[in-house]
Coordinates of C-alpha atoms in Angstrom, one line a residue:
Chain A
X1 CA -0.6 -9.6 -40.4
X2 CA -4.1 -9.7 -38.9
X3 CA -4.6 -9.5 -35.2
X4 CA -8.1 -9.4 -33.7
X5 CA -9.1 -7.0 -30.9
X6 CA -7.2 -4.0 -32.2
X7 CA -9.2 -1.0 -33.4
X8 CA -8.8 -0.4 -37.1
X9 CA -6.5 2.4 -38.1
X10 CA -4.2 2.2 -35.1
X11 CA -1.1 2.7 -37.1
X12 CA 1.5 3.1 -34.3
X13 CA 0.4 0.0 -32.5
X14 CA 0.0 -1.9 -35.7
X15 CA 3.5 -1.1 -36.8
X16 CA 4.9 -2.2 -33.6
X17 CA 3.0 -5.5 -33.8
X18 CA 4.2 -6.1 -37.3
X19 CA 7.8 -5.5 -36.3
X20 CA 7.4 -7.7 -33.2
X21 CA 5.8 -10.7 -34.9
X22 CA 8.3 -10.6 -37.7
X23 CA 11.2 -11.3 -35.3
X24 CA 9.7 -13.6 -32.7
X25 CA 6.3 -15.0 -32.3
X26 CA 5.2 -17.7 -29.8
X27 CA 1.7 -19.2 -29.8
X28 CA 0.2 -20.4 -26.6
X29 CA -2.8 -22.6 -27.5
X30 CA -5.2 -23.8 -24.8
X31 CA -7.4 -26.6 -26.0
X32 CA -11.1 -26.2 -25.7
X33 CA -12.4 -27.4 -22.3
X34 CA -8.9 -27.5 -20.8
X35 CA -8.9 -26.9 -17.1
X36 CA -6.1 -26.7 -14.5
X37 CA -5.8 -25.9 -10.9
X38 CA -2.1 -25.1 -11.4
X39 CA -1.2 -21.8 -13.1
X40 CA 0.6 -21.8 -16.4
X41 CA 3.7 -19.7 -15.8
X42 CA 5.7 -18.0 -18.6
X43 CA 9.0 -16.7 -17.5
X44 CA 10.7 -14.2 -19.7
X45 CA 14.3 -13.4 -18.8
X46 CA 15.2 -10.2 -20.6
X47 CA 18.9 -9.8 -21.6
X48 CA 21.0 -7.7 -23.9
X49 CA 20.5 -4.3 -25.4
X50 CA 17.2 -4.9 -27.1
X51 CA 14.8 -7.7 -27.6
X52 CA 11.2 -8.3 -28.6
X53 CA 8.6 -11.0 -28.2
X54 CA 5.2 -11.6 -29.6
X55 CA 3.1 -13.9 -27.5
X56 CA -0.1 -15.0 -29.2
X57 CA -2.8 -16.5 -26.9
X58 CA -5.4 -18.8 -28.3
X59 CA -7.6 -19.7 -25.4
X60 CA -10.1 -22.4 -26.4
X61 CA -13.8 -22.2 -25.5
X62 CA -14.9 -23.3 -22.1
X63 CA -11.3 -23.7 -20.9
X64 CA -10.2 -22.5 -17.4
X65 CA -6.8 -21.4 -16.4
X66 CA -4.5 -19.0 -14.7
X67 CA -1.7 -17.6 -16.8
X68 CA 1.1 -15.7 -15.3
X69 CA 3.6 -13.9 -17.5
X70 CA 6.7 -12.8 -15.6
X71 CA 9.1 -10.4 -17.1
X72 CA 12.5 -10.3 -15.3
X73 CA 16.1 -9.6 -16.1
X74 CA 18.4 -6.8 -16.9
X75 CA 17.9 -6.1 -20.6
X76 CA 18.1 -2.5 -21.7
X77 CA 15.0 -2.5 -23.9
X78 CA 12.2 -5.0 -24.2
X79 CA 9.1 -5.0 -26.3
X80 CA 6.3 -7.4 -25.4
X81 CA 3.4 -7.9 -27.6
X82 CA 0.5 -10.0 -26.4
X83 CA -2.4 -10.7 -28.7
X84 CA -5.1 -13.1 -28.1
X85 CA -8.6 -14.5 -28.5
X86 CA -10.4 -15.8 -25.5
X87 CA -12.9 -18.4 -26.6
X88 CA -16.6 -18.4 -25.6
X89 CA -17.3 -19.3 -22.0
X90 CA -13.6 -19.5 -21.1
X91 CA -12.4 -18.3 -17.7
X92 CA -9.0 -16.7 -17.7
X93 CA -6.9 -15.2 -15.0
X94 CA -4.2 -13.4 -16.9
X95 CA -1.6 -11.7 -14.8
X96 CA 1.5 -9.9 -16.2
X97 CA 4.2 -9.2 -13.8
X98 CA 6.8 -6.7 -15.1
X99 CA 9.8 -6.4 -12.8
X100 CA 12.8 -5.8 -15.0
X101 CA 15.8 -4.7 -13.1
X102 CA 16.3 -1.6 -15.3
X103 CA 15.8 -0.4 -18.8
X104 CA 12.7 0.3 -20.9
X105 CA 9.6 -1.9 -21.3
X106 CA 7.2 -1.4 -24.2
X107 CA 4.2 -3.5 -23.8
X108 CA 1.1 -3.9 -26.0
X109 CA -1.8 -6.2 -25.3
X110 CA -4.6 -6.6 -27.7
X111 CA -7.2 -9.1 -26.4
X112 CA -10.5 -10.1 -27.9
X113 CA -13.0 -11.5 -25.3
X114 CA -15.5 -14.1 -26.6
X115 CA -19.1 -14.7 -25.8
X116 CA -19.7 -15.1 -22.0
X117 CA -16.0 -15.4 -21.4
X118 CA -14.7 -14.1 -18.1
X119 CA -11.3 -12.5 -18.0
X120 CA -9.4 -11.1 -15.0
X121 CA -6.4 -9.1 -16.4
X122 CA -3.9 -8.1 -13.8
X123 CA -0.8 -6.0 -14.1
X124 CA 2.0 -5.7 -11.6
X125 CA 4.6 -3.2 -12.7
X126 CA 7.8 -1.8 -11.2
X127 CA 11.5 -2.1 -11.7
X128 CA 12.2 -0.8 -15.2
X129 CA 13.1 2.8 -15.5
X130 CA 10.6 3.4 -18.2
X131 CA 7.4 1.5 -18.9
X132 CA 4.9 2.3 -21.6
X133 CA 2.0 0.0 -21.9
X134 CA -1.0 0.0 -24.2
X135 CA -3.6 -2.5 -23.1
X136 CA -6.7 -3.0 -25.2
X137 CA -9.6 -5.3 -24.5
X138 CA -12.5 -5.8 -26.9
X139 CA -15.8 -7.4 -26.0
X140 CA -17.3 -8.1 -29.3
X141 CA -19.7 -10.8 -28.2
X142 CA -22.6 -10.6 -25.7
X143 CA -22.0 -11.6 -22.1
X144 CA -18.3 -10.8 -21.9
X145 CA -17.0 -10.1 -18.4
X146 CA -13.7 -8.2 -17.8
X147 CA -12.0 -7.2 -14.6
X148 CA -8.8 -5.1 -15.1
X149 CA -6.5 -4.6 -12.2
X150 CA -3.3 -2.7 -11.8
X151 CA -0.8 -2.6 -8.9
X152 CA 2.0 -0.1 -9.9
X153 CA 5.0 0.8 -7.7
X154 CA 7.0 3.6 -9.1
X155 CA 10.1 4.8 -7.3
X156 CA 13.3 6.7 -7.8
X157 CA 13.1 8.2 -11.3
X158 CA 10.8 5.7 -12.9
X159 CA 8.3 6.7 -15.5
X160 CA 5.4 4.2 -15.7
X161 CA 2.7 4.9 -18.2
X162 CA -0.3 2.6 -18.9
X163 CA -3.1 3.3 -21.3
X164 CA -6.0 0.9 -20.9
X165 CA -8.7 0.8 -23.5
X166 CA -11.9 -1.2 -22.9
X167 CA -14.3 -1.7 -25.8
X168 CA -17.9 -2.7 -25.2
X169 CA -19.0 -3.7 -28.7
X170 CA -21.8 -6.1 -27.7
X171 CA -24.9 -6.2 -25.5
X172 CA -24.7 -7.3 -21.8
X173 CA -21.0 -6.8 -21.5
X174 CA -19.4 -6.0 -18.1
X175 CA -16.1 -4.4 -17.2
X176 CA -14.5 -3.0 -14.1
X177 CA -11.1 -1.3 -13.9
X178 CA -9.3 -0.6 -10.7
X179 CA -5.8 0.8 -10.9
X180 CA -3.7 1.5 -7.9
X181 CA -0.4 3.3 -8.3
X182 CA 2.1 4.1 -5.5
X183 CA 4.5 6.8 -6.7
X184 CA 7.6 7.8 -4.8
X185 CA 11.0 9.5 -5.3
X186 CA 10.8 11.9 -8.3
X187 CA 9.0 9.2 -10.4
X188 CA 5.9 9.7 -12.5
X189 CA 3.0 7.4 -13.3
X190 CA 0.3 8.0 -15.9
X191 CA -2.9 6.0 -16.1
X192 CA -5.2 6.6 -19.0
X193 CA -8.5 4.7 -19.1
X194 CA -10.5 4.8 -22.3
X195 CA -13.9 3.3 -22.0
X196 CA -15.8 2.9 -25.3
X197 CA -19.4 1.7 -25.4
X198 CA -20.5 1.2 -28.9
X199 CA -24.0 1.9 -30.3
X200 CA -26.1 -1.3 -29.8
X201 CA -24.3 -2.4 -26.6
X202 CA -27.5 -2.5 -24.6
X203 CA -27.1 -3.4 -21.0
X204 CA -23.4 -2.6 -20.9
X205 CA -22.1 -2.0 -17.4
X206 CA -18.7 -0.3 -17.1
X207 CA -16.7 1.5 -14.4
X208 CA -13.2 2.5 -13.8
X209 CA -11.3 4.0 -10.9
X210 CA -7.7 5.1 -10.5
X211 CA -6.1 5.6 -7.1
X212 CA -2.8 7.2 -6.7
X213 CA -0.7 7.2 -3.5
X214 CA 1.9 9.9 -3.6
X215 CA 4.9 9.0 -1.4
X216 CA 7.0 12.1 -1.9
X217 CA 6.6 15.8 -2.7
X218 CA 8.4 15.3 -6.1
X219 CA 6.4 12.3 -7.2
X220 CA 3.7 12.9 -9.8
X221 CA 0.7 10.8 -10.7
X222 CA -1.7 11.5 -13.5
X223 CA -4.9 9.7 -14.2
X224 CA -6.9 10.5 -17.2
X225 CA -10.2 8.6 -17.4
X226 CA -12.1 9.0 -20.7
X227 CA -15.6 7.9 -21.6
X228 CA -17.1 7.5 -25.0
X229 CA -20.7 6.1 -24.7
X230 CA -22.8 5.8 -27.8
X231 CA -25.5 3.6 -26.4
X232 CA -28.3 5.0 -24.2
X233 CA -29.6 1.8 -22.6
X234 CA -26.6 1.0 -20.4
X235 CA -26.6 -0.2 -16.8
X236 CA -23.9 2.3 -15.9
X237 CA -20.7 3.9 -17.1
X238 CA -18.6 5.7 -14.6
X239 CA -15.1 6.7 -13.7
X240 CA -13.3 8.3 -10.9
X241 CA -9.8 9.1 -9.7
X242 CA -8.3 9.9 -6.3
X243 CA -4.9 11.2 -5.4
X244 CA -3.3 11.6 -2.1
X245 CA -0.4 11.1 0.3
X246 CA -0.2 8.4 2.9
X247 CA -2.9 9.0 5.5
X248 CA -1.3 10.3 8.7
X249 CA -4.1 8.8 10.8
X250 CA -3.4 5.4 9.4
X251 CA 0.3 5.9 10.2
X252 CA -0.5 6.8 13.8
X253 CA -2.8 3.8 14.1
X254 CA 0.0 1.5 13.0
X255 CA 2.6 3.3 15.2
X256 CA 0.3 2.8 18.2
X257 CA 0.6 -0.9 17.4
X258 CA 4.4 -0.8 17.6
X259 CA 5.2 -0.3 13.9
X260 CA 8.1 2.1 13.5
X261 CA 7.6 4.9 11.0
X262 CA 9.4 3.0 8.2
X263 CA 7.4 -0.2 8.8
X264 CA 4.2 1.7 9.0
X265 CA 4.9 3.4 5.7
X266 CA 5.9 0.3 3.8
X267 CA 3.0 -1.7 5.3
X268 CA 0.5 1.0 4.1
X269 CA 2.1 1.0 0.6
X270 CA 1.9 -2.7 0.5
X271 CA -1.7 -2.7 1.7
X272 CA -2.6 -0.1 -0.9
X273 CA -1.2 -2.3 -3.7
X274 CA -2.6 -5.4 -2.2
X275 CA -6.1 -4.1 -2.5
X276 CA -5.8 -4.8 -6.2
X277 CA -3.3 -7.7 -6.0
X278 CA -5.6 -9.7 -3.9
X279 CA -8.2 -9.8 -6.6
X280 CA -5.8 -10.9 -9.3
X281 CA -5.8 -14.6 -8.8
X282 CA -5.5 -17.6 -6.5
X283 CA -4.2 -17.5 -3.0
X284 CA -0.8 -18.9 -4.0
X285 CA -0.4 -16.3 -6.7
X286 CA -1.4 -13.6 -4.3
X287 CA 1.1 -14.7 -1.7
X288 CA 3.8 -14.8 -4.3
X289 CA 2.9 -11.3 -5.6
X290 CA 2.8 -9.9 -2.1
X291 CA 6.3 -11.3 -1.4
X292 CA 7.6 -9.8 -4.6
X293 CA 6.2 -6.4 -3.9
X294 CA 7.4 -6.5 -0.4
X295 CA 11.0 -7.2 -1.6
X296 CA 10.6 -4.3 -4.1
X297 CA 9.4 -2.1 -1.2
X298 CA 12.5 -3.0 0.9
X299 CA 15.0 -2.0 -1.8
X300 CA 14.1 1.3 -3.2
X301 CA 13.9 4.6 -1.5
X302 CA 10.2 5.3 -1.9
Chain B
X1 CA -6.3 13.9 43.2
X2 CA -3.6 15.1 45.5
X3 CA 0.0 15.0 44.5
X4 CA 0.8 13.3 47.8
X5 CA -1.2 10.2 46.7
X6 CA 1.2 9.3 44.0
X7 CA 4.2 7.1 44.8
X8 CA 7.0 5.4 42.9
X9 CA 4.9 2.2 42.5
X10 CA 2.4 3.9 40.2
X11 CA 2.2 2.4 36.7
X12 CA 0.9 5.6 35.2
X13 CA 1.6 8.9 36.8
X14 CA 0.3 12.1 35.2
X15 CA 1.5 15.3 36.8
X16 CA 0.1 18.8 36.2
X17 CA -0.6 18.0 32.5
X18 CA -1.4 21.0 30.4
X19 CA -2.0 20.3 26.7
X20 CA -3.9 21.3 23.7
X21 CA -4.1 21.5 19.9
X22 CA -2.9 24.6 18.1
X23 CA -3.7 27.6 20.3
X24 CA -6.5 25.9 22.1
X25 CA -5.7 24.6 25.6
X26 CA -7.7 21.5 26.4
X27 CA -6.2 19.9 29.4
X28 CA -5.6 22.4 32.2
X29 CA -3.6 20.7 34.9
X30 CA -4.4 17.0 35.2
X31 CA -3.0 14.8 38.0
X32 CA -3.7 11.1 37.9
X33 CA -2.0 8.0 39.3
X34 CA -2.8 4.4 38.5
X35 CA -1.2 1.5 40.3
X36 CA -0.6 -1.9 38.6
X37 CA -3.7 -4.1 38.5
X38 CA -6.1 -1.2 38.8
X39 CA -8.8 -0.1 36.5
X40 CA -9.7 3.6 36.5
X41 CA -12.4 5.4 34.6
X42 CA -12.6 8.9 33.3
X43 CA -16.1 10.2 32.7
X44 CA -17.1 13.5 31.3
X45 CA -19.2 15.3 28.7
X46 CA -18.3 15.7 25.1
X47 CA -15.5 18.2 24.7
X48 CA -14.2 17.8 28.3
X49 CA -10.8 16.6 27.1
X50 CA -11.1 12.8 27.6
X51 CA -10.0 11.8 24.1
X52 CA -7.3 14.5 24.2
X53 CA -5.9 12.9 27.3
X54 CA -5.9 9.5 25.6
X55 CA -4.1 10.8 22.5
X56 CA -1.5 12.7 24.5
X57 CA -0.6 9.5 26.5
X58 CA -0.3 7.6 23.2
X59 CA 1.7 10.5 21.5
X60 CA -0.6 11.7 18.8
X61 CA 1.5 14.3 16.8
X62 CA -1.4 16.8 16.5
X63 CA -1.4 17.5 20.3
X64 CA 1.1 19.6 22.1
X65 CA 2.1 19.3 25.7
X66 CA 2.7 22.7 27.3
X67 CA 3.5 21.6 30.8
X68 CA 3.6 18.5 33.0
X69 CA 4.8 14.9 33.0
X70 CA 3.4 11.6 31.9
X71 CA 5.4 8.7 33.4
X72 CA 5.0 5.0 32.8
X73 CA 6.7 3.0 35.5
X74 CA 8.8 6.1 36.1
X75 CA 9.8 6.6 32.5
X76 CA 8.9 9.9 30.8
X77 CA 6.6 8.9 28.0
X78 CA 6.6 12.4 26.5
X79 CA 10.1 11.9 25.2
X80 CA 9.1 8.8 23.2
X81 CA 7.6 8.4 19.8
X82 CA 4.2 6.7 19.6
X83 CA 5.7 3.4 18.4
X84 CA 8.2 3.5 21.2
X85 CA 5.4 4.1 23.7
X86 CA 3.6 1.1 22.3
X87 CA 6.7 -1.1 22.7
X88 CA 7.0 0.2 26.3
X89 CA 3.5 -1.1 26.9
X90 CA 1.0 1.6 26.2
X91 CA -2.1 0.6 24.2
X92 CA -4.9 2.8 23.0
X93 CA -8.2 1.4 22.0
X94 CA -9.4 4.0 19.6
X95 CA -12.8 5.6 19.6
X96 CA -12.8 5.5 15.8
X97 CA -10.2 2.9 14.7
X98 CA -8.7 3.5 11.2
X99 CA -9.6 1.3 8.3
X100 CA -6.6 0.0 6.3
X101 CA -7.9 -1.6 3.1
X102 CA -5.5 -4.2 1.7
X103 CA -4.0 -5.1 5.1
X104 CA -5.3 -8.4 6.3
X105 CA -6.3 -8.7 10.0
X106 CA -4.2 -11.9 10.5
X107 CA -1.0 -10.3 9.1
X108 CA -1.6 -7.1 11.0
X109 CA -2.0 -8.9 14.3
X110 CA 1.1 -11.0 13.7
X111 CA 3.2 -7.9 12.8
X112 CA 1.9 -6.0 15.8
X113 CA 2.6 -8.8 18.2
X114 CA 6.1 -9.2 16.7
X115 CA 6.7 -5.4 17.1
X116 CA 5.6 -5.2 20.7
X117 CA 6.2 -8.6 22.2
X118 CA 9.1 -9.8 19.9
X119 CA 9.2 -12.0 16.9
X120 CA 9.1 -15.3 18.8
X121 CA 5.8 -14.3 20.4
X122 CA 4.2 -14.1 16.9
X123 CA 5.3 -17.5 15.7
X124 CA 4.1 -21.1 15.8
X125 CA 1.4 -23.0 17.6
X126 CA 1.6 -20.9 20.8
X127 CA 0.6 -17.8 19.0
X128 CA -2.2 -19.5 17.1
X129 CA -3.5 -21.0 20.4
X130 CA -3.4 -17.5 22.0
X131 CA -5.2 -16.0 19.0
X132 CA -7.9 -18.7 18.9
X133 CA -8.5 -18.3 22.7
X134 CA -8.8 -14.5 22.4
X135 CA -11.1 -14.7 19.4
X136 CA -13.3 -17.2 21.3
X137 CA -13.4 -14.9 24.3
X138 CA -14.7 -12.1 22.1
X139 CA -16.9 -14.3 20.0
X140 CA -15.0 -13.4 16.8
X141 CA -15.2 -15.9 13.9
X142 CA -12.0 -17.3 12.3
X143 CA -13.0 -15.7 8.9
X144 CA -12.3 -12.4 10.5
X145 CA -8.5 -13.0 10.0
X146 CA -8.7 -12.7 6.2
X147 CA -10.7 -9.5 6.2
X148 CA -8.9 -6.1 5.9
X149 CA -8.3 -4.1 9.0
X150 CA -11.5 -2.3 10.0
X151 CA -12.6 -2.2 6.4
X152 CA -16.3 -2.5 6.2
X153 CA -16.5 -3.5 9.9
X154 CA -19.7 -2.7 11.8
X155 CA -19.3 -0.5 14.9
X156 CA -19.4 -3.5 17.1
X157 CA -16.8 -5.4 15.1
X158 CA -14.4 -2.5 15.3
X159 CA -14.6 -2.4 19.1
X160 CA -14.2 -6.1 19.4
X161 CA -11.2 -6.0 17.1
X162 CA -9.6 -3.3 19.3
X163 CA -10.1 -5.6 22.4
X164 CA -8.7 -8.5 20.4
X165 CA -5.5 -6.5 20.0
X166 CA -5.5 -5.6 23.6
X167 CA -5.6 -9.3 24.6
X168 CA -2.8 -10.2 22.2
X169 CA -0.5 -7.3 22.8
X170 CA -0.7 -7.6 26.6
X171 CA 0.2 -4.0 27.3
X172 CA 1.1 -2.6 30.7
X173 CA -1.4 0.2 30.3
X174 CA -4.6 0.0 28.3
X175 CA -6.5 3.1 27.5
X176 CA -10.0 2.5 26.2
X177 CA -11.4 5.5 24.5
X178 CA -15.2 5.1 24.4
X179 CA -14.9 1.5 23.6
X180 CA -18.5 1.0 24.8
X181 CA -20.1 3.6 22.6
X182 CA -22.2 2.2 19.9
X183 CA -22.4 -1.3 21.5
X184 CA -25.5 -3.1 22.5
X185 CA -25.7 -4.7 25.9
X186 CA -24.3 -8.0 24.7
X187 CA -21.4 -6.2 23.0
X188 CA -20.7 -4.3 26.2
X189 CA -20.6 -7.6 28.2
X190 CA -18.3 -9.2 25.6
X191 CA -15.9 -6.2 25.5
X192 CA -16.0 -6.0 29.3
X193 CA -15.0 -9.6 29.6
X194 CA -12.0 -8.9 27.3
X195 CA -10.9 -5.9 29.5
X196 CA -11.3 -7.9 32.7
X197 CA -9.3 -10.8 31.1
X198 CA -6.5 -8.4 30.1
X199 CA -6.2 -6.6 33.4
X200 CA -7.6 -8.5 36.4
X201 CA -5.1 -10.7 38.1
X202 CA -2.2 -9.1 36.2
X203 CA 0.2 -6.2 36.8
X204 CA -1.4 -4.3 33.9
X205 CA -3.7 -1.4 34.4
X206 CA -6.6 0.2 32.4
X207 CA -8.0 3.6 31.9
X208 CA -11.5 3.5 30.6
X209 CA -12.9 6.7 29.0
X210 CA -16.6 6.7 28.8
X211 CA -19.8 8.8 28.8
X212 CA -21.9 6.1 30.4
X213 CA -21.9 4.0 33.5
X214 CA -23.2 0.8 31.6
X215 CA -19.7 -0.6 30.9
X216 CA -18.6 0.2 34.5
X217 CA -21.2 -2.3 35.8
X218 CA -19.3 -5.0 34.1
X219 CA -15.8 -3.7 34.7
X220 CA -15.8 -2.6 38.3
X221 CA -13.3 0.4 38.3
X222 CA -11.2 1.0 41.3
X223 CA -11.5 4.8 40.8
X224 CA -13.6 7.1 38.8
X225 CA -12.5 10.6 37.8
X226 CA -14.7 13.3 36.4
X227 CA -13.2 15.5 33.8
X228 CA -14.9 18.9 33.2
X229 CA -13.3 21.7 31.3
X230 CA -9.9 20.0 31.1
X231 CA -9.7 19.5 34.8
X232 CA -10.4 16.5 37.1
X233 CA -13.1 17.9 39.4
X234 CA -14.0 14.8 41.3
X235 CA -12.5 11.4 42.1
X236 CA -14.4 8.6 43.8
X237 CA -15.3 4.9 43.8
X238 CA -17.9 3.1 41.7
X239 CA -20.7 4.9 43.5
X240 CA -19.7 8.1 41.7
X241 CA -20.8 6.6 38.4
X242 CA -24.3 6.0 39.8
X243 CA -24.4 9.6 41.1
X244 CA -23.5 10.8 37.6
X245 CA -26.1 8.6 36.1
X246 CA -28.7 10.2 38.4
X247 CA -27.6 13.8 38.6
X248 CA -25.6 14.4 35.4
X249 CA -22.5 16.5 35.4
X250 CA -23.8 19.9 36.3
X251 CA -23.5 19.6 40.1
X252 CA -19.7 19.0 39.6
X253 CA -19.2 21.8 37.1
X254 CA -17.3 24.6 38.8
X255 CA -18.5 27.0 36.1
X256 CA -22.1 26.1 36.7
X257 CA -21.6 26.4 40.4
X258 CA -20.1 29.9 40.1
X259 CA -23.1 30.9 38.0
X260 CA -25.4 29.5 40.7
X261 CA -27.1 26.9 38.4
X262 CA -25.7 23.7 39.9

């Protein structure tokens, strides 16, 4: 099997991909020049003890669309592999919403971004007890533009781990990663950001930032930004991380406006996650995502 | 202020208030009474206890009340949590309002109005009409509603947004903590128009905390109190603001007087 976008020699991910594609592969092909105001929605209802899906994206050149992949259901174990090639000049809003009721989610994305293509890749994740995601984006042609966004809500005893790898392998490529995780109960989140700028990628411009909101004394959030820059003539390459509890001054401000302590807390968590959600897509998608996260916030004991 | 001046009709009644933060006593026996429909001002230098007084009335958890009472329409505010005080009709316009990235102004206003005035007040055409009218009064564009609360706002925008909340929440008592600082003269006039609209001709009252007399030219206060060293050292009418403008605070400072420098 050959899948573009994946670094050579990645045995673990490659093995998973082979296993996944052997059992179930779906191809979503977007014709060149296709354009739609309405989002393409893929609903994945996870059932049973274990299941796996390989979704292959073939997004034609100069096409424009919003793709929403929703993972719901009560399966015990689900493996989602998404591979894809984004054609030259395409504009893609690619949002993956992972809200399984329980169980384990293993997700691997391997996306190759074509010349002058613009990709906004959003992840909304909560629900499953364990999530391990390995998201890789490669810009191998000049002019690629990538915005990676995460809104993670981890509660109870969840363990949510995302590794995001962004490869600048061509000149004049641009990427920004903003990852917001709200972590409560005795849950744990891990966010690893690997930024690789290859020799010859002149004019590359890359930055990543992780924000972690700690909602309880037992919650744990780790952010591990990593940089590997082999090109001197870059616009910038930076990373940062910030951890902290809910700001008591913000709580007092909301309480002074009549919010009770519980409303103030859930409003501030939603606002924190909304900072990244609001950039993920259209207004209708945003409203829907906010509604989803608000219902998640109402149920668990954060 | 004499104790005898207070009566049961007072909207806000502060009696012998001693309060501070940690081991530092800041307010050393404040008495104040504001009737419905009145606007009072507290003037004083930096560090005199003005913001502490505002925070204590609103219920900021960092401040401790050692002695005294704060009553709103006869009810002891000190027994209530901040959000309960807000629902009882206390509003504080903050000197430095908090930014809440990710929380849209429109949603925040709707939730605040629902919390304080009830869910029905935050629904439908009536609410939208009220909102539009208040925004017009304060010269705030509609695009403001989709911005995040105080996030990236200029100083003037923050102050106007506080007054927008005042107009929509319709509190019984509005405390305005240095709402005029950092505003140019047009901004002061706009904010003053908002305060007048919220209080004049209503049963509400306002307590304006300020360093300067400029805003008081546009919001004629019924009484001015001078706070020095955690105590009210003088109370008078609007003419007191002019005297302070001309003479400063030293002539009223008991400490300076004792040292013979007043």
